[in-house]
Coordinates of C-alpha atoms in Angstrom, one line a residue:
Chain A
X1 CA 29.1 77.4 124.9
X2 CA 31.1 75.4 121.8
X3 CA 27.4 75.2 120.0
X4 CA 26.6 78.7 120.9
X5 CA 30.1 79.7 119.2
X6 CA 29.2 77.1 116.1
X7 CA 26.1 78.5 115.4
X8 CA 27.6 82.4 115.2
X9 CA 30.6 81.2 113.1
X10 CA 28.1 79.8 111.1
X11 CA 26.2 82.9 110.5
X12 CA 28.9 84.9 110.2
X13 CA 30.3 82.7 107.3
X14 CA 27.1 82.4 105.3
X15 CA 26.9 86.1 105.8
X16 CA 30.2 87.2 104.5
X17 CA 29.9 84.1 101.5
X18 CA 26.5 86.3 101.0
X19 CA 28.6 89.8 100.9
X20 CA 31.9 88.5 99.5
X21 CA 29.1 88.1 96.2
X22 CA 26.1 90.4 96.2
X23 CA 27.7 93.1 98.6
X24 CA 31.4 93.6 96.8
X25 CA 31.6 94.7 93.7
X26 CA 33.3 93.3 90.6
X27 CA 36.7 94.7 91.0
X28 CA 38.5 97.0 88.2
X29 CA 41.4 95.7 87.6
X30 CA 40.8 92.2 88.6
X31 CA 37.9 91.5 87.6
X32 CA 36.5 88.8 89.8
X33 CA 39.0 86.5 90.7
X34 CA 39.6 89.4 93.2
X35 CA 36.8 87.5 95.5
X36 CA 39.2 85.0 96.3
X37 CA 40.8 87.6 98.7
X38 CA 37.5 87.4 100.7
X39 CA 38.6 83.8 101.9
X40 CA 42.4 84.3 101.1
X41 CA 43.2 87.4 103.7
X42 CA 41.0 86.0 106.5
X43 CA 42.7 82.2 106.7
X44 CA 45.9 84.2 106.9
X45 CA 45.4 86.7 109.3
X46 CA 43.3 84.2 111.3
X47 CA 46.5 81.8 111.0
X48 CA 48.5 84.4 112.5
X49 CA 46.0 84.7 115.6
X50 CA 46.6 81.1 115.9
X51 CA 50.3 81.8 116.1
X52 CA 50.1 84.4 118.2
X53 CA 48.1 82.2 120.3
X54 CA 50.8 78.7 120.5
X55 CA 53.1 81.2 121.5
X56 CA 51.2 82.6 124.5
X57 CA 50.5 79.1 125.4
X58 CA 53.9 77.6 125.0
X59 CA 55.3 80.5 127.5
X60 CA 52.7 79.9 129.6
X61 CA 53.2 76.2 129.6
X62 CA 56.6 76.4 131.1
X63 CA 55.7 78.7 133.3
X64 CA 53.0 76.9 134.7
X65 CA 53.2 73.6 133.5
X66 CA 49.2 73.4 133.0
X67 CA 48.7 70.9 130.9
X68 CA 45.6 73.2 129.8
X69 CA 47.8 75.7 128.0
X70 CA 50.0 72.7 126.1
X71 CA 45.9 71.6 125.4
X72 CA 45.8 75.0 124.1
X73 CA 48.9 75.2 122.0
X74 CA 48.4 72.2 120.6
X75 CA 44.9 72.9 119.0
X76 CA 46.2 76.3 117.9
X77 CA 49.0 74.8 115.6
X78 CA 47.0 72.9 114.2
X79 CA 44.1 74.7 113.3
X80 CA 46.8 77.1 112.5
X81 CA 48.5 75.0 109.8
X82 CA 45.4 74.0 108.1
X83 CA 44.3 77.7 108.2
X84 CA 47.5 78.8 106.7
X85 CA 47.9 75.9 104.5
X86 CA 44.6 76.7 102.5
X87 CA 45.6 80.5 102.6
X88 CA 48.9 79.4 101.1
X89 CA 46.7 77.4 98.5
X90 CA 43.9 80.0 97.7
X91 CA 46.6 82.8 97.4
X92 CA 48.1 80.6 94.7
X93 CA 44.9 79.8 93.0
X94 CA 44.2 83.7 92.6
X95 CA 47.8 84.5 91.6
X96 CA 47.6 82.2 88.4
X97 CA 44.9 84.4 86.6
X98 CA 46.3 87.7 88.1
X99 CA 49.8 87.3 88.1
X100 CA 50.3 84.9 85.7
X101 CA 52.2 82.1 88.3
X102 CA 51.4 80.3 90.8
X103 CA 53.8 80.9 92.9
X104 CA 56.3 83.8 93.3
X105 CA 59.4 84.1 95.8
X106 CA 58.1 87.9 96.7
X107 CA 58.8 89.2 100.6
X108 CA 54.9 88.2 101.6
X109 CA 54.9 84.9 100.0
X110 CA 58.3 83.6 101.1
X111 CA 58.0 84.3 105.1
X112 CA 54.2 82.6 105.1
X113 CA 55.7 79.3 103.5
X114 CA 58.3 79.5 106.0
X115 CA 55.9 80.1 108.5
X116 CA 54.1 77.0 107.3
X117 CA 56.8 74.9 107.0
X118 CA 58.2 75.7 110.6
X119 CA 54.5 74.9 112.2
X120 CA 54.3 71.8 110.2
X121 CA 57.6 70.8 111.9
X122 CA 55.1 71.8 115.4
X123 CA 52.8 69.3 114.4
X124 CA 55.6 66.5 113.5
X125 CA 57.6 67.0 116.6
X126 CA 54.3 66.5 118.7
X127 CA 53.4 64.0 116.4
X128 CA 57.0 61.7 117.4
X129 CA 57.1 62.2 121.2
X130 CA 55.5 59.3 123.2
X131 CA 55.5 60.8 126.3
X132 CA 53.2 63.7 126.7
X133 CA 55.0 65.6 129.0
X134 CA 57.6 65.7 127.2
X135 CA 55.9 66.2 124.3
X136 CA 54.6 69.4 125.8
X137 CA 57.7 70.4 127.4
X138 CA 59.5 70.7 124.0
X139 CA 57.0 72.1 121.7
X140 CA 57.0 74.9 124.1
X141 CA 60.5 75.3 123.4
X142 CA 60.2 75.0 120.0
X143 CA 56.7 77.1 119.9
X144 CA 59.1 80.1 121.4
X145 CA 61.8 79.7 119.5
X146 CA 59.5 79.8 115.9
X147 CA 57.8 82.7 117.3
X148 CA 61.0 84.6 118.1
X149 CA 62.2 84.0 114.7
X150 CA 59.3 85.0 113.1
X151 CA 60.6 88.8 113.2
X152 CA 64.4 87.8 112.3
X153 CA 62.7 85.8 109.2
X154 CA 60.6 88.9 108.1
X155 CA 63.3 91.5 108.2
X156 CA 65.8 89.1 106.3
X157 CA 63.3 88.1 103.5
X158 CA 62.0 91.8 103.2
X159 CA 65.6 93.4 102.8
X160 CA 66.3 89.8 100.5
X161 CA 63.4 91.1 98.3
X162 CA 64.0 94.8 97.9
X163 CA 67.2 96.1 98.6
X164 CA 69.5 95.9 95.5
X165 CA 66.5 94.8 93.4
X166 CA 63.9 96.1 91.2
X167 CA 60.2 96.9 93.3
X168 CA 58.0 94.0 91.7
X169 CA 56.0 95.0 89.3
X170 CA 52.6 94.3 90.3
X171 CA 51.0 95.8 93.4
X172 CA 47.8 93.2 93.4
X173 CA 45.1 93.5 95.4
X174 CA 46.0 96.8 96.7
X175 CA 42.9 98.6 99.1
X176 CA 40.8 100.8 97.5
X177 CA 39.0 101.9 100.7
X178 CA 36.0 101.6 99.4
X179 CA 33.1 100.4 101.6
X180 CA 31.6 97.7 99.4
X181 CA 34.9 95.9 99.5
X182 CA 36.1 96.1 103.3
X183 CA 32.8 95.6 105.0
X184 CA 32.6 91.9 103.3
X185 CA 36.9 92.0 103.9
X186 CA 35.8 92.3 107.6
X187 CA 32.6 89.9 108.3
X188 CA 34.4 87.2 106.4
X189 CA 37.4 88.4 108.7
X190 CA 35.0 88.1 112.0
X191 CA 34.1 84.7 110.2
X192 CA 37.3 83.0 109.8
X193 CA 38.2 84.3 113.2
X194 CA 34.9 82.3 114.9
X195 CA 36.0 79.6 113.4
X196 CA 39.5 78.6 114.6
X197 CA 37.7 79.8 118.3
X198 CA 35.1 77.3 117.6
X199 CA 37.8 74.5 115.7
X200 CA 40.2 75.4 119.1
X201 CA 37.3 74.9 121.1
X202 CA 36.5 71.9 119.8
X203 CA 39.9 70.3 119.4
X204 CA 40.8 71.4 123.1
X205 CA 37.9 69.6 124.2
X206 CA 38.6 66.3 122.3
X207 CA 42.4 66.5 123.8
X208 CA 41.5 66.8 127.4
X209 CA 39.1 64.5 127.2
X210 CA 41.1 61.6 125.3
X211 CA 43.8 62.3 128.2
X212 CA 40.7 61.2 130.8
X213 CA 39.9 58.6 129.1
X214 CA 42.0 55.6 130.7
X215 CA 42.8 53.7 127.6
Chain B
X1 CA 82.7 72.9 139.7
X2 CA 81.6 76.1 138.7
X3 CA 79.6 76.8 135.9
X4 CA 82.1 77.7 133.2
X5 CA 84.4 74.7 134.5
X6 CA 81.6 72.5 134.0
X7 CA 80.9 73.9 130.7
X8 CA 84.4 73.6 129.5
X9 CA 84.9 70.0 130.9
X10 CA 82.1 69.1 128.2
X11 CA 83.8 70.7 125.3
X12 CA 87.0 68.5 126.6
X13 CA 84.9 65.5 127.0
X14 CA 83.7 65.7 123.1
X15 CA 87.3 66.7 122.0
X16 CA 88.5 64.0 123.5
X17 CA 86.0 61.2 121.9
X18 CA 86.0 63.4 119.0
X19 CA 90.0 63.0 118.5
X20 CA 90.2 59.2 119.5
X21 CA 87.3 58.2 116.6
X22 CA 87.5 61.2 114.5
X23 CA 84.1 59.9 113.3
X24 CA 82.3 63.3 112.5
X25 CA 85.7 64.9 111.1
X26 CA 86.1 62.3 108.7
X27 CA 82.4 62.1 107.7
X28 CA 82.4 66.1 107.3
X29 CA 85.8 66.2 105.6
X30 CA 84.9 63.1 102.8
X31 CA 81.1 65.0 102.5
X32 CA 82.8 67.9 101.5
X33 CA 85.5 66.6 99.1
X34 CA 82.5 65.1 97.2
X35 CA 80.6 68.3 97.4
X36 CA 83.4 69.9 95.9
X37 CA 83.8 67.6 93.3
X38 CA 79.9 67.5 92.3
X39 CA 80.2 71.4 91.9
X40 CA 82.7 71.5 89.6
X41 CA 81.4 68.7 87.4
X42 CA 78.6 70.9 87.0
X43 CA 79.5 74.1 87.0
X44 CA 83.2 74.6 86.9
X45 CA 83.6 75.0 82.9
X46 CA 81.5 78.5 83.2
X47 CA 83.5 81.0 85.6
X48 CA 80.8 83.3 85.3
X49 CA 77.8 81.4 86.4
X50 CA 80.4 79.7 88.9
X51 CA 81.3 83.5 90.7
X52 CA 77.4 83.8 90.8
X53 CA 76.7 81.0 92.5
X54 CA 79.8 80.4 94.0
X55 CA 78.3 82.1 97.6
X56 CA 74.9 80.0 97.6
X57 CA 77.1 76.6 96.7
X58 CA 79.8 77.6 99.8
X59 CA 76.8 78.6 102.2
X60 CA 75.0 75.1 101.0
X61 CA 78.6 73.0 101.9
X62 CA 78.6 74.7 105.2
X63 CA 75.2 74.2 106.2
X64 CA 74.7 70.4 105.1
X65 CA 78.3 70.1 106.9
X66 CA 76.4 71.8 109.7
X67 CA 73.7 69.3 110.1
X68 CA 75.5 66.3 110.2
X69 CA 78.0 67.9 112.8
X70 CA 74.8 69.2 114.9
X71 CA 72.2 66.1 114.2
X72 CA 75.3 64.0 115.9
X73 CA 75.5 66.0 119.3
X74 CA 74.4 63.8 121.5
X75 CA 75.2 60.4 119.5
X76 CA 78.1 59.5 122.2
X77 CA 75.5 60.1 125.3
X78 CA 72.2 58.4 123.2
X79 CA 74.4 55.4 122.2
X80 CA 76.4 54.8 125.2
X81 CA 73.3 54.8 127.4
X82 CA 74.9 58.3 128.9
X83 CA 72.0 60.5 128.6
X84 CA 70.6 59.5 131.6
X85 CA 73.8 61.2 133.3
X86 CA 73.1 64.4 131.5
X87 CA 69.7 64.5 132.8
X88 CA 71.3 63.9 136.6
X89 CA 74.2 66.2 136.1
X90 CA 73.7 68.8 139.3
X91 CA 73.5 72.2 138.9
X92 CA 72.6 74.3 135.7
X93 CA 72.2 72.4 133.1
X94 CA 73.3 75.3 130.9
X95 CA 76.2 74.9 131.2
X96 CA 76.1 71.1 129.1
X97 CA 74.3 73.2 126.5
X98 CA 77.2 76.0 126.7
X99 CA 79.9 73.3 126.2
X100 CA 77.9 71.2 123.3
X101 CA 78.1 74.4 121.3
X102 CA 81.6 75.4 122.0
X103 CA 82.5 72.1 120.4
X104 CA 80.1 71.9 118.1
X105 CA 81.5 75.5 116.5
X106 CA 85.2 74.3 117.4
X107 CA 84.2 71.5 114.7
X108 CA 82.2 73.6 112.4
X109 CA 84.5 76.1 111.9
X110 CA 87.5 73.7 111.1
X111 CA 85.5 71.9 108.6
X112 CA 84.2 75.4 107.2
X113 CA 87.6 76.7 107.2
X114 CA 88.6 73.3 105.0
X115 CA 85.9 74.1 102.6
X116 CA 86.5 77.2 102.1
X117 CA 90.5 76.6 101.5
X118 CA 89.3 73.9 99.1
X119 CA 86.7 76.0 97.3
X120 CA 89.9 79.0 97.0
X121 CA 92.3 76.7 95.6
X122 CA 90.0 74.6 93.4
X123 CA 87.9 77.2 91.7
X124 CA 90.4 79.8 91.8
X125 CA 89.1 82.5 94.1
X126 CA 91.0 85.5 95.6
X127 CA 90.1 86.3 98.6
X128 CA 92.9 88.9 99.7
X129 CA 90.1 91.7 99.5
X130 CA 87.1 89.7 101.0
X131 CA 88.7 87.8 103.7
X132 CA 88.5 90.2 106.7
X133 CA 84.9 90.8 106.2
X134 CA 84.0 86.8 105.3
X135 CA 85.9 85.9 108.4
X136 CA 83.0 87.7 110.4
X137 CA 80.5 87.0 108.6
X138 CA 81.5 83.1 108.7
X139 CA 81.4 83.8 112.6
X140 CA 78.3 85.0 113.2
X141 CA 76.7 82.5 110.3
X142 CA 78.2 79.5 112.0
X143 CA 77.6 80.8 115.8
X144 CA 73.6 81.3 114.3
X145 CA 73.4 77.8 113.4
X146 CA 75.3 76.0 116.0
X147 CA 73.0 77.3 118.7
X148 CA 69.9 76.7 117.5
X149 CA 71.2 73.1 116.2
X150 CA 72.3 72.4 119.5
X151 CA 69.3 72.7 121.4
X152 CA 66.8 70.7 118.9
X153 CA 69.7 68.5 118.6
X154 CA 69.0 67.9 122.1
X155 CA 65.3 67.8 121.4
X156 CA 65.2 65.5 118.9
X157 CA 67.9 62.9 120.2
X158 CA 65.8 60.2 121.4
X159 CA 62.4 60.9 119.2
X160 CA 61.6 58.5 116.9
X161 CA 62.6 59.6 113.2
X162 CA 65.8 62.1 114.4
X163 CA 67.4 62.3 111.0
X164 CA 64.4 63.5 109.6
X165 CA 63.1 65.7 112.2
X166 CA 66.1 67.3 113.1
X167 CA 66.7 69.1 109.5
X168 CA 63.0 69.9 109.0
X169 CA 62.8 71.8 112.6
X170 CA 66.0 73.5 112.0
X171 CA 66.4 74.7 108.3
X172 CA 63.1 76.7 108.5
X173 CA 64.3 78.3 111.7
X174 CA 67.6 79.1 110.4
X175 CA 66.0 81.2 107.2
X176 CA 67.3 84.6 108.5
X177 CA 70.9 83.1 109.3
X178 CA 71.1 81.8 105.7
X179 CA 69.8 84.8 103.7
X180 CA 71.7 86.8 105.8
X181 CA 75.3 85.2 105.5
X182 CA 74.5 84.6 101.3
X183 CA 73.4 87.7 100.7
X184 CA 76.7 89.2 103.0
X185 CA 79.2 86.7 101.3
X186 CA 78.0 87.5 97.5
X187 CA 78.5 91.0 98.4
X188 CA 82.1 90.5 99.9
X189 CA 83.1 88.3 97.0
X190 CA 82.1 91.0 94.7
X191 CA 84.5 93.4 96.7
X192 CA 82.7 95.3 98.5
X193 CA 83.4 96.3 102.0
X194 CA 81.9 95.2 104.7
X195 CA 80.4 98.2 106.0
X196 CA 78.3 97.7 102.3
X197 CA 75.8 94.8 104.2
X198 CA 76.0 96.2 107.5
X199 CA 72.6 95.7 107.9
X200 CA 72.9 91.5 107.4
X201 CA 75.8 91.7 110.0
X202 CA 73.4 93.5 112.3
X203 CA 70.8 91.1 111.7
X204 CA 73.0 88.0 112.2
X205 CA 74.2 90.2 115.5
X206 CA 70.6 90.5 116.6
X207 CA 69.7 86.5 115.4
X208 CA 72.7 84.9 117.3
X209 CA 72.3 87.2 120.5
X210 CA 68.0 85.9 120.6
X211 CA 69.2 81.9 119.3
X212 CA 71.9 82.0 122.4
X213 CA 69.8 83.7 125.4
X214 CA 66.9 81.1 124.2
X215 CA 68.9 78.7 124.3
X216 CA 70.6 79.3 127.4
X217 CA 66.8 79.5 129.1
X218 CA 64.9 76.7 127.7
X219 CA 67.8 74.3 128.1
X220 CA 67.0 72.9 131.2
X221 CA 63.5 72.3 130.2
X222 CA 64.2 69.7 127.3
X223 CA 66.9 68.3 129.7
X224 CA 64.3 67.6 132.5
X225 CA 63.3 64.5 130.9
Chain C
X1 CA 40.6 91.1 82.2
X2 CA 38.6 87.7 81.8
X3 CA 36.6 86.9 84.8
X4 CA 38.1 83.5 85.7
X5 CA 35.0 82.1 87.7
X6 CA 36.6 78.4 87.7
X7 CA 39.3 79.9 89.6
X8 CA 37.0 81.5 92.3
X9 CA 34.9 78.2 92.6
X10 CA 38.5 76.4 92.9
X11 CA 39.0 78.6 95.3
X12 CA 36.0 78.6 97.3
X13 CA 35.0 74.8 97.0
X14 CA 38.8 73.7 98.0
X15 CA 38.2 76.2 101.1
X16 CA 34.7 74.7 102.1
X17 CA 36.0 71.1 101.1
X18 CA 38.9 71.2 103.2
X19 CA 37.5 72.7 106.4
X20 CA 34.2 70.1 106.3
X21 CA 37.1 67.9 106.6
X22 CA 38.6 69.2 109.4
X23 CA 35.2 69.4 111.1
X24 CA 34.2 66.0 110.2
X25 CA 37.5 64.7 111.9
X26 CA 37.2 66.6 114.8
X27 CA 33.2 65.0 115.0
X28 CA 34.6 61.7 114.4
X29 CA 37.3 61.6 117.1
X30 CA 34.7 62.8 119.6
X31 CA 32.6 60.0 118.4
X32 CA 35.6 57.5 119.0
X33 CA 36.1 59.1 122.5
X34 CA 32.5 59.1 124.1
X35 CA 32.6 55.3 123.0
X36 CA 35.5 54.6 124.7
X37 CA 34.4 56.1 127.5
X38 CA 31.4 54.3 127.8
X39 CA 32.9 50.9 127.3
X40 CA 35.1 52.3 130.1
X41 CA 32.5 52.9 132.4
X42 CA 30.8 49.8 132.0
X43 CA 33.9 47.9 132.5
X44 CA 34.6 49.2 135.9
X45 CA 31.3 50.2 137.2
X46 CA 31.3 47.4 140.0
X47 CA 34.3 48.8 141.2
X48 CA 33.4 52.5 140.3
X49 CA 34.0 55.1 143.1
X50 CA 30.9 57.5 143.7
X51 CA 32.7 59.9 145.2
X52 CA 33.9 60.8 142.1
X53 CA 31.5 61.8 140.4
X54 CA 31.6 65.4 139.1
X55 CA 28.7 67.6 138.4
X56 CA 27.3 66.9 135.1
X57 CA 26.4 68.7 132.6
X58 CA 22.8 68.7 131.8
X59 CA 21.5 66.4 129.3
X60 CA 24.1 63.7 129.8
X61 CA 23.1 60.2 130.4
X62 CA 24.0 58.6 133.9
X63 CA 25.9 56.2 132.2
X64 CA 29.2 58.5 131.8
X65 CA 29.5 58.6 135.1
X66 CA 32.0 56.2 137.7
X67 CA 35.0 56.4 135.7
X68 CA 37.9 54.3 137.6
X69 CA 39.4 56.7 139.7
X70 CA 43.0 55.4 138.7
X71 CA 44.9 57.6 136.9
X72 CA 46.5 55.4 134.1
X73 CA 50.2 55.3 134.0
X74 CA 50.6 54.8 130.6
X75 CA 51.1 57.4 128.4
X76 CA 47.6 59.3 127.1
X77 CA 47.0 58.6 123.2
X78 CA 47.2 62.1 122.7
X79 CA 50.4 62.7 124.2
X80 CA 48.9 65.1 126.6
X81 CA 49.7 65.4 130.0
X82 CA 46.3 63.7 132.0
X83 CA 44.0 66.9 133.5
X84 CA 43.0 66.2 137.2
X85 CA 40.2 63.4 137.1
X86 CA 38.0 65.2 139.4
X87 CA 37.6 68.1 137.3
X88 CA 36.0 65.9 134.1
X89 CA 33.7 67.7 131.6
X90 CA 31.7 65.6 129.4
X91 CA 31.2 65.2 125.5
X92 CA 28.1 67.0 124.4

């Protein structure tokens, strides 16, 4: 099952690494720095499945009180973070050469880092409660309450970002529909996806069994 | 008691401990006077890069005010080995929650309202225009924060590392309050109406309406244990 | 506009660095696990109750098998509520 799911994550990687540089085409404007999107855009959608995810779990936690779903929500945040983390990173790494910065307080870039920073305090309040049921009862709360905000947050740095203010200039990485550029976009997408099942997997495994195991 | 008695008789409860020590007024009170005073060291010579910042410095007084008002919500019950009674109050526990941030934004608000008189007289602002429209802005803003900071307040009281974790689980959180209530205030200091950011007040509307219903539902869970 | 390949390699090797290293974590806390487990069982296999005993997966060794049937009061290590001893899965 978990090696079954390793092994396809695996294939689909090399696959899309494969695509995402024989397959795609050096791009017009960018040149090709633009294949940094072909690892960039997949950690971050992926991240967001991960967030989607905790959230699901956390309701269903309390719901339920299965210490599965905390098991669940648990892995999610942090495969989450990492995933979101290294998009955070690579976005910044492609932005130098094509934007001239690495970083840039535009609409997109200022809710991720929130979003990071708000499932980095997931991690940390799990990381300082002793008692696990506790622990699980209040990162639910908090796992609801993040994703909740996540809309408020979007709105309020959108409308920060382009009402009374000049459009930014650059529209980077903008879809060109062509073929030679989204299938890669998408295997790497199916990729990136396999993996946080498989890292999930994996990490939902360790937790339940380090629970059995009577210290 | 009834739900809104029980809610009210917390509120009383803090007043009361809250007027005898005056702890948390005082702290709030001196942090401000020296926030004051750092701000125009730095920035009082130039009015006009003082106007332009003036609404981002006001917001930043409120909400550090903020966190040490919230962080110290439960510091009477962790302290005096009371939390246990919270935990075995009967009925819906709610209604603690309900009373927490009634005095929580009794105390935010008077220590916003002292800031704000302090910022007017200090750095010369006239806020005959503005006032109206800041008034409901301030509201919302300080209603936004104070429910969220209650419950991880609550959260985080007996986890090791509650100074640090407190702030880093609610500022994040409390992104759309913020920009919304900067952006609104700027605007009203600049004179115009408030019908000009209706869409922040909206947003704060919509923010303070999910923060409170959360709120109101989860609280029983973190006080379960 | 320049090509920039350091910046893709930057880009790719930090990905491929960083999630090895999540990977090799994960193997190395499983690791850490199984052997506590096993020093588990052989601790309390005199006292070990059979009846216990789940259904296996196949290819583990008989030696993860008669886990005390006491559920430890002690807070887990990872701060997860304990899962039901009778439905144990094992390590691959």
């Amino acid at each position: 099952m978990v090696k079954t799911l390793g092994w396809l994550t695996a294939l689909a990687l090399v696959v899309g690494l494969l695509m995402a540089f024989v397959v795609a085409p050096r791009e017009v404007t960018q040149g090709n720095v633009q294949r940094i999107m072909y690892v960039h855009v997949p950690l971050i959608l992926a991240s967001y499945v991960a967030f989607v995810v905790l959230a699901i779990a956390s309701i269903l936690y309390l719901v339920r009180r299965d210490p599965a779903a905390d098991r669940l929500a648990h892995a999610s945040g942090e495969v989450g973070v990492v995933f979101v983390g290294l998009g955070i990173a690579t976005g910044s790494i492609w932005g130098k050469p094509t934007w001239g910065t690495w970083w840039t307080w535009d609409a997109r870039l200022t809710s991720v880092a929130i979003l990071f920073v708000m499932y980095l305090g997931y991690l940390l309040l799990r990381g300082t409660i002793d008692d696990p049921e506790r622990a699980a009862r209040y990162c639910a709360v908090l796992g609801i309450v993040a994703a909740l905000d996540i809309p408020l947050v979007h709105f309020s740095v959108y409308w920060w970002r382009t009402l009374h203010q000049p459009p930014s200039l650059m529209k980077p990485g903008g879809f060109t529909g062509s073929a030679s550029i989204l299938w890669p976009l998408l295997v790497n997408l199916l990729g990136f996806v396999l993996l946080y099942a498989y890292f999930v997997a994996r990490r939902v495994r360790l937790l339940r069994a380090e629970a059995e195991a009577v210290p | 008691m009834s739900y809104a008695r029980r809610a009210l008789a917390v509120v009383w409860k803090d007043l009361a401990v809250e007027r005898r020590s005056k702890e948390t007024l005082n702290a709030l009170v001196f942090f401000s006077l020296l926030l004051l005073f750092v701000f125009q060291f730095t920035l009082g010579a130039d009015r006009e890069r003082l106007a332009a910042v003036l609404p981002g410095v006001l917001w930043l007084g409120f909400v550090l005010s903020a966190l040490l008002a919230l962080g110290r919500t439960f510091l009477v019950e962790r302290e005096h080995d009371c939390w246990e009674g919270l935990l075995l109050a009967p009925g819906d526990k709610s209604a603690i929650y309900l009373g927490k941030l009634l005095g929580n934004l009794l105390l935010m608000l008077l220590v916003e309202a002292l800031v704000l008189g302090l910022f007017v007289v200090f750095f010369d602002i006239d806020l005959s225009r503005a006032l109206p429209g800041l008034v409901v802005v301030v509201l919302l803003g300080t209603l936004g924060l104070a429910a969220v900071g209650t419950l991880f307040a609550a959260m985080t009281a007996n986890v090791r590392a509650r100074e640090l974790l407190f702030p880093v689980l609610l500022l994040p959180v409390q992104v759309p309050v913020l920009l919304a209530t900067v952006k609104a205030t700027e605007a009203l200091l600049l004179g115009e109406p408030l019908g000009a950011v209706a869409h922040w007040v909206k947003l704060l509307v919509a923010a303070d309406a999910v923060y409170v219903v959360v709120s109101l539902l989860t609280f029983d869970v973190v006080l379960e244990g | 506009m320049p090509d920039n390949w350091s910046f893709v390699a930057a880009a790719y090797a930090l990905t491929a660095a960083v999630l090895f290293a999540y990977w090799r974590r994960l193997a190395k806390k499983e690791r850490e696990v199984t052997m506590r487990e096993r020093s588990n069982a052989n601790r309390s296999r005199p006292t070990a109750d059979r009846s216990r005993l789940t259904a296996e997966r196949s290819g583990s060794t008989a030696e993860r098998s008669g886990l005390s049937a006491e559920r430890s009061q002690e807070p887990s290590r990872t701060g997860h509520p304990r899962p039901d001893p009778d439905s144990r899965h094992s390590l691959q």
